[in-house]
């Protein structure tokens, strides 16, 4: 009789434990079942990205387009539009890049305030830069890239890509200026001096940052001399003398002014420094260029993708700003708390907690074992 009470309590205890375990098991199964149910739009989106990662572009586009058509109000619709453009961009080739351009333009029209709108515009710049030809060939893609870069600067001035677009615009306009200068050279060599001076004037007016503007001024002055416009020719010789003392045409321009009986101006140091800053190192002939072209033909890495290069520049700038903020390099007397970022403050709090945890503390009495054990 004395042992019946403990047995009864043991039976109740085991029954309760079994009930708790069964409820816990049901809860876990329910959680797994709930986790396995993925919304259909999300499932399509994930499927599209899986195909995109495997370079199965047609299947990827089909998944994204199905999402757009079936779930037009989904929060993933905008990203699906963008992903279709990315699939064409990644697939490459002129036709696919043109398809990507249309898709990105539609994305900006339909979702002008979307966080990825600036990315879409940057990719429009990049894909046209990928299709740009040498200055002595057709410049339609250079002109489209120039227009896209200007639109980025005007429409997304606060985007981190805006500064990159300005740098790309300089590169694009360098190619356009060179192309027009070559046309002027062609007219000059053919003796069509009126056409050549007009083309050189176009370069000077539209591309003031062109790195070879001194040569353009010299060629225009020569064209003007050929058409007996010596007074106007002297103006361009004087531009060379004033602002391009480093030019190979500097001495010749001075000599022409003297022969024409025109005043020879002094060099303007500020103007000369500004013009010299615009100089671009000429690519010239590279003996390795045929080898590079051959390796690219076999699938080896070629020049960096313009969009990826832009992303890298933006990321590096953001990382530099973050590092500077975390280093605490603020103005003298500035409050320390204001100079630190939330991440820095969290790290400091964790450090203090870790230091405190290492200090020996007395255990609560509930955790102390009896002396008899």
XYZ file of C-alpha atoms in Angstrom:
373
model
C 0.000 0.000 0.000
C 2.839 2.329 0.745
C 4.259 1.853 -2.783
C 0.900 2.458 -4.598
C 1.073 6.253 -4.335
C 4.415 6.650 -6.099
C 3.298 4.269 -8.848
C 0.113 6.269 -9.434
C 2.094 9.477 -9.718
C 4.513 7.839 -12.134
C 1.629 6.726 -14.357
C 0.197 10.263 -14.479
C 3.633 11.687 -15.220
C 4.232 9.307 -18.119
C 0.788 9.964 -19.589
C 1.334 13.726 -19.470
C 4.754 13.377 -21.040
C 3.336 11.277 -23.874
C 0.632 13.892 -24.530
C 3.188 16.705 -24.653
C 5.373 14.776 -27.084
C 2.435 13.997 -29.357
C 1.357 17.658 -29.456
C 4.929 18.713 -30.151
C 5.175 16.233 -33.008
C 1.945 17.491 -34.568
C 3.191 21.057 -34.301
C 6.420 20.202 -36.097
C 4.554 18.418 -38.885
C 2.242 21.410 -39.236
C 5.196 23.778 -39.409
C 6.875 21.650 -42.083
C 3.644 21.496 -44.072
C 3.181 25.256 -43.825
C 6.776 25.847 -44.851
C 6.429 23.589 -47.887
C 3.512 25.621 -49.281
C 5.106 28.310 -51.517
C 2.902 30.959 -53.171
C 2.615 30.210 -56.905
C 3.982 33.589 -57.986
C 7.038 33.146 -55.793
C 7.472 29.614 -57.104
C 7.467 30.902 -60.697
C 9.939 33.625 -59.775
C 12.314 31.169 -58.137
C 11.993 28.807 -61.087
C 12.844 31.616 -63.482
C 15.974 32.481 -61.535
C 17.008 28.832 -61.399
C 16.825 28.650 -65.188
C 18.611 31.997 -65.442
C 21.440 30.663 -63.300
C 21.742 27.680 -65.651
C 21.800 29.961 -68.742
C 18.500 28.442 -69.909
C 17.246 31.834 -71.005
C 14.128 30.844 -72.943
C 12.779 28.774 -70.036
C 13.632 31.583 -67.623
C 11.751 34.135 -69.718
C 8.760 31.795 -69.972
C 8.572 31.491 -66.172
C 8.848 35.250 -65.627
C 6.331 36.053 -68.375
C 3.874 33.518 -66.950
C 4.139 35.249 -63.582
C 3.466 38.652 -65.171
C 0.449 37.408 -67.150
C -1.065 35.289 -64.376
C -0.323 37.463 -61.347
C -0.174 41.073 -62.621
C -0.725 42.447 -59.108
C 2.049 40.391 -57.525
C 4.827 42.230 -55.722
C 7.223 40.212 -57.912
C 5.828 41.533 -61.206
C 8.285 44.434 -61.440
C 11.261 42.222 -60.652
C 10.063 39.776 -63.312
C 10.059 42.551 -65.926
C 13.619 43.360 -64.923
C 14.644 39.700 -64.947
C 13.421 39.240 -68.521
C 15.638 42.141 -69.551
C 18.541 40.588 -67.655
C 18.034 37.281 -69.470
C 18.421 39.007 -72.851
C 21.375 41.028 -71.558
C 23.178 37.953 -70.236
C 22.507 35.946 -73.387
C 24.305 38.605 -75.413
C 24.476 39.272 -79.134
C 23.099 42.308 -80.955
C 19.517 41.035 -81.277
C 19.289 40.013 -77.624
C 20.834 43.269 -76.420
C 18.262 45.232 -78.427
C 15.512 43.111 -76.839
C 17.006 43.844 -73.426
C 16.991 47.569 -74.197
C 13.267 47.493 -75.009
C 12.545 45.545 -71.825
C 14.507 47.968 -69.637
C 12.813 50.961 -71.250
C 9.393 49.416 -70.575
C 10.442 48.732 -66.993
C 11.271 52.414 -66.454
C 7.964 53.477 -68.044
C 5.852 51.074 -65.972
C 7.840 51.391 -62.726
C 9.517 54.838 -62.782
C 9.913 55.002 -58.991
C 11.092 51.426 -58.501
C 14.471 51.092 -56.723
C 15.831 49.243 -59.768
C 14.834 51.933 -62.287
C 18.314 53.463 -62.168
C 19.815 49.991 -62.663
C 17.693 49.573 -65.776
C 18.913 52.893 -67.177
C 22.527 51.998 -66.394
C 22.091 48.717 -68.260
C 20.746 50.621 -71.275
C 23.989 52.613 -71.271
C 26.048 49.454 -70.831
C 24.431 47.407 -73.590
C 24.876 50.234 -76.102
C 28.500 50.602 -75.039
C 28.939 46.864 -75.655
C 27.711 47.408 -79.228
C 29.804 50.517 -79.920
C 32.120 50.367 -82.926
C 35.529 51.923 -83.499
C 35.552 55.664 -84.362
C 36.093 54.922 -88.064
C 32.885 52.863 -88.257
C 29.154 53.432 -87.775
C 28.441 55.387 -84.580
C 24.721 54.687 -84.075
C 25.286 52.791 -80.832
C 27.704 55.436 -79.580
C 24.990 58.041 -80.141
C 22.428 55.883 -78.319
C 24.853 55.326 -75.447
C 25.437 59.084 -75.214
C 21.688 59.764 -75.052
C 21.231 57.047 -72.404
C 24.052 58.443 -70.253
C 22.584 61.948 -70.428
C 19.186 60.561 -69.435
C 20.722 58.798 -66.431
C 22.292 62.054 -65.232
C 19.078 64.047 -65.764
C 16.470 61.512 -64.604
C 18.405 59.882 -61.750
C 20.718 62.628 -60.421
C 20.698 61.200 -56.881
C 21.575 57.665 -57.937
C 25.060 56.341 -57.131
C 25.254 55.509 -60.839
C 24.991 59.173 -61.870
C 28.690 59.829 -61.255
C 29.642 56.666 -63.151
C 27.395 57.784 -66.021
C 29.321 61.068 -66.214
C 32.574 59.159 -66.582
C 31.031 56.893 -69.211
C 29.663 59.924 -71.050
C 33.194 61.309 -71.344
C 34.389 58.003 -72.807
C 31.475 57.805 -75.244
C 31.896 61.399 -76.403
C 35.612 60.823 -76.923
C 34.714 58.160 -79.479
C 32.087 60.354 -81.144
C 34.475 63.304 -81.357
C 37.182 61.134 -82.883
C 34.726 59.796 -85.442
C 33.686 63.290 -86.549
C 37.295 64.474 -86.627
C 38.146 61.579 -88.948
C 35.336 62.662 -91.257
C 36.833 66.162 -91.257
C 40.228 64.698 -92.099
C 38.694 62.812 -95.009
C 37.158 65.989 -96.439
C 40.421 67.870 -95.922
C 42.463 65.243 -97.765
C 39.959 65.312 -100.615
C 40.305 69.100 -100.874
C 36.746 69.815 -99.708
C 37.829 72.488 -97.226
C 34.397 73.992 -96.659
C 33.086 70.611 -95.557
C 36.167 69.922 -93.423
C 36.011 73.226 -91.552
C 32.318 72.636 -90.832
C 33.017 69.187 -89.433
C 35.888 70.467 -87.262
C 33.642 73.234 -85.967
C 31.025 70.627 -85.041
C 33.604 68.734 -82.973
C 34.730 71.899 -81.165
C 31.141 72.955 -80.397
C 29.745 69.595 -79.287
C 32.770 67.962 -77.655
C 34.732 70.660 -75.784
C 36.422 68.020 -73.605
C 37.833 66.088 -76.562
C 41.416 65.133 -75.793
C 42.686 66.022 -79.294
C 40.984 69.386 -79.610
C 44.304 71.094 -80.371
C 44.563 69.092 -83.592
C 40.961 69.959 -84.438
C 41.743 73.685 -83.999
C 44.828 73.348 -86.175
C 42.999 71.494 -88.938
C 40.174 74.033 -88.870
C 42.653 76.896 -89.127
C 44.261 75.205 -92.128
C 40.855 74.702 -93.761
C 40.060 78.380 -93.224
C 43.362 79.404 -94.763
C 42.589 77.267 -97.792
C 39.289 79.142 -98.196
C 41.116 82.492 -97.749
C 39.552 83.209 -94.345
C 42.880 84.162 -92.761
C 41.435 86.378 -90.022
C 39.265 83.549 -88.743
C 42.128 81.084 -89.156
C 44.283 83.243 -86.874
C 41.696 82.865 -84.088
C 42.235 79.093 -83.984
C 46.004 79.364 -84.184
C 45.792 81.718 -81.194
C 43.663 79.182 -79.300
C 46.469 76.657 -79.699
C 49.154 79.104 -78.541
C 47.134 80.233 -75.520
C 45.891 76.893 -74.254
C 48.039 74.105 -75.688
C 51.758 74.768 -75.049
C 52.220 70.979 -74.820
C 50.745 70.400 -78.295
C 52.824 69.244 -81.241
C 51.125 72.065 -83.182
C 52.218 74.797 -80.742
C 55.316 75.994 -82.622
C 53.631 75.656 -85.995
C 50.697 77.769 -84.785
C 53.086 80.501 -83.607
C 54.873 80.428 -86.955
C 51.613 80.706 -88.892
C 50.514 83.695 -86.797
C 53.808 85.433 -87.433
C 53.555 84.763 -91.166
C 49.993 86.063 -91.258
C 51.054 89.179 -89.354
C 48.749 88.411 -86.428
C 49.596 88.905 -82.740
C 51.014 85.897 -80.900
C 49.323 85.687 -77.471
C 51.002 84.554 -74.260
C 50.274 81.151 -72.801
C 47.399 81.121 -70.312
C 48.639 78.832 -67.471
C 45.166 78.082 -66.082
C 43.714 77.315 -69.495
C 46.741 75.194 -70.386
C 46.425 73.198 -67.150
C 42.709 72.624 -67.749
C 43.353 71.444 -71.310
C 46.178 69.173 -70.239
C 43.878 67.547 -67.686
C 41.622 66.497 -70.573
C 44.371 64.560 -72.283
C 43.740 60.877 -72.719
C 46.552 58.434 -73.222
C 46.335 57.154 -76.759
C 45.764 53.436 -77.080
C 47.966 53.369 -80.176
C 49.054 50.020 -81.592
C 49.409 47.183 -79.160
C 51.525 44.258 -80.364
C 49.472 41.989 -78.096
C 46.157 43.041 -79.607
C 45.987 40.131 -82.124
C 46.750 37.697 -79.300
C 44.062 39.264 -77.098
C 41.534 39.046 -79.932
C 42.389 35.387 -80.472
C 41.995 34.492 -76.793
C 38.638 36.288 -76.658
C 37.511 34.300 -79.715
C 38.171 31.094 -77.764
C 36.012 32.271 -74.861
C 38.622 33.714 -72.556
C 37.824 36.801 -70.525
C 37.630 39.991 -72.567
C 37.058 43.595 -71.493
C 34.927 44.063 -68.362
C 31.189 44.380 -68.753
C 30.271 48.111 -68.492
C 27.432 47.440 -66.059
C 29.520 45.195 -63.817
C 32.305 47.790 -63.876
C 29.783 50.453 -62.836
C 28.466 48.261 -60.006
C 32.020 47.694 -58.797
C 32.767 51.425 -58.738
C 29.577 52.174 -56.804
C 30.284 49.365 -54.314
C 33.872 50.529 -53.782
C 32.722 54.094 -53.181
C 30.069 52.937 -50.706
C 32.596 50.755 -48.880
C 35.072 53.639 -48.665
C 32.361 55.901 -47.231
C 31.360 53.237 -44.713
C 34.964 52.694 -43.626
C 35.486 56.415 -43.210
C 32.296 56.712 -41.155
C 33.298 53.818 -38.901
C 36.796 55.198 -38.397
C 35.255 58.232 -36.679
C 37.008 60.844 -38.786
C 34.638 63.711 -38.122
C 35.088 67.395 -37.528
C 36.910 68.545 -34.377
C 34.558 68.772 -31.441
C 31.854 66.713 -33.137
C 29.880 64.481 -30.838
C 31.263 60.935 -30.885
C 27.848 59.292 -30.826
C 26.805 61.215 -33.938
C 29.972 60.232 -35.781
C 29.494 56.512 -35.219
C 27.136 54.413 -37.278
C 24.442 52.147 -35.748
C 26.582 49.136 -36.680
C 29.539 50.581 -34.766
C 27.404 51.282 -31.712
C 25.989 47.731 -31.757
C 29.491 46.297 -31.980
C 30.601 48.390 -28.996
C 27.599 47.205 -26.960
C 28.397 43.581 -27.784
C 31.999 44.134 -26.722
C 30.904 45.578 -23.382
C 28.518 42.676 -22.791
C 31.258 40.180 -23.605
C 33.621 41.878 -21.181
C 30.981 41.842 -18.458
C 30.212 38.170 -19.071
C 33.831 37.254 -18.418
C 33.701 38.734 -14.905
C 33.089 36.056 -12.170
C 29.619 36.252 -10.690
C 27.971 34.427 -7.767
C 25.505 31.784 -8.868
C 21.888 32.159 -7.688
C 21.001 29.945 -4.755
C 18.632 27.891 -6.901
C 21.619 26.572 -8.892
C 23.725 25.653 -5.841
C 23.905 21.951 -5.053
C 23.354 20.777 -1.441
C 26.554 20.246 0.491
C 25.564 16.646 1.175
C 25.722 15.680 -2.544
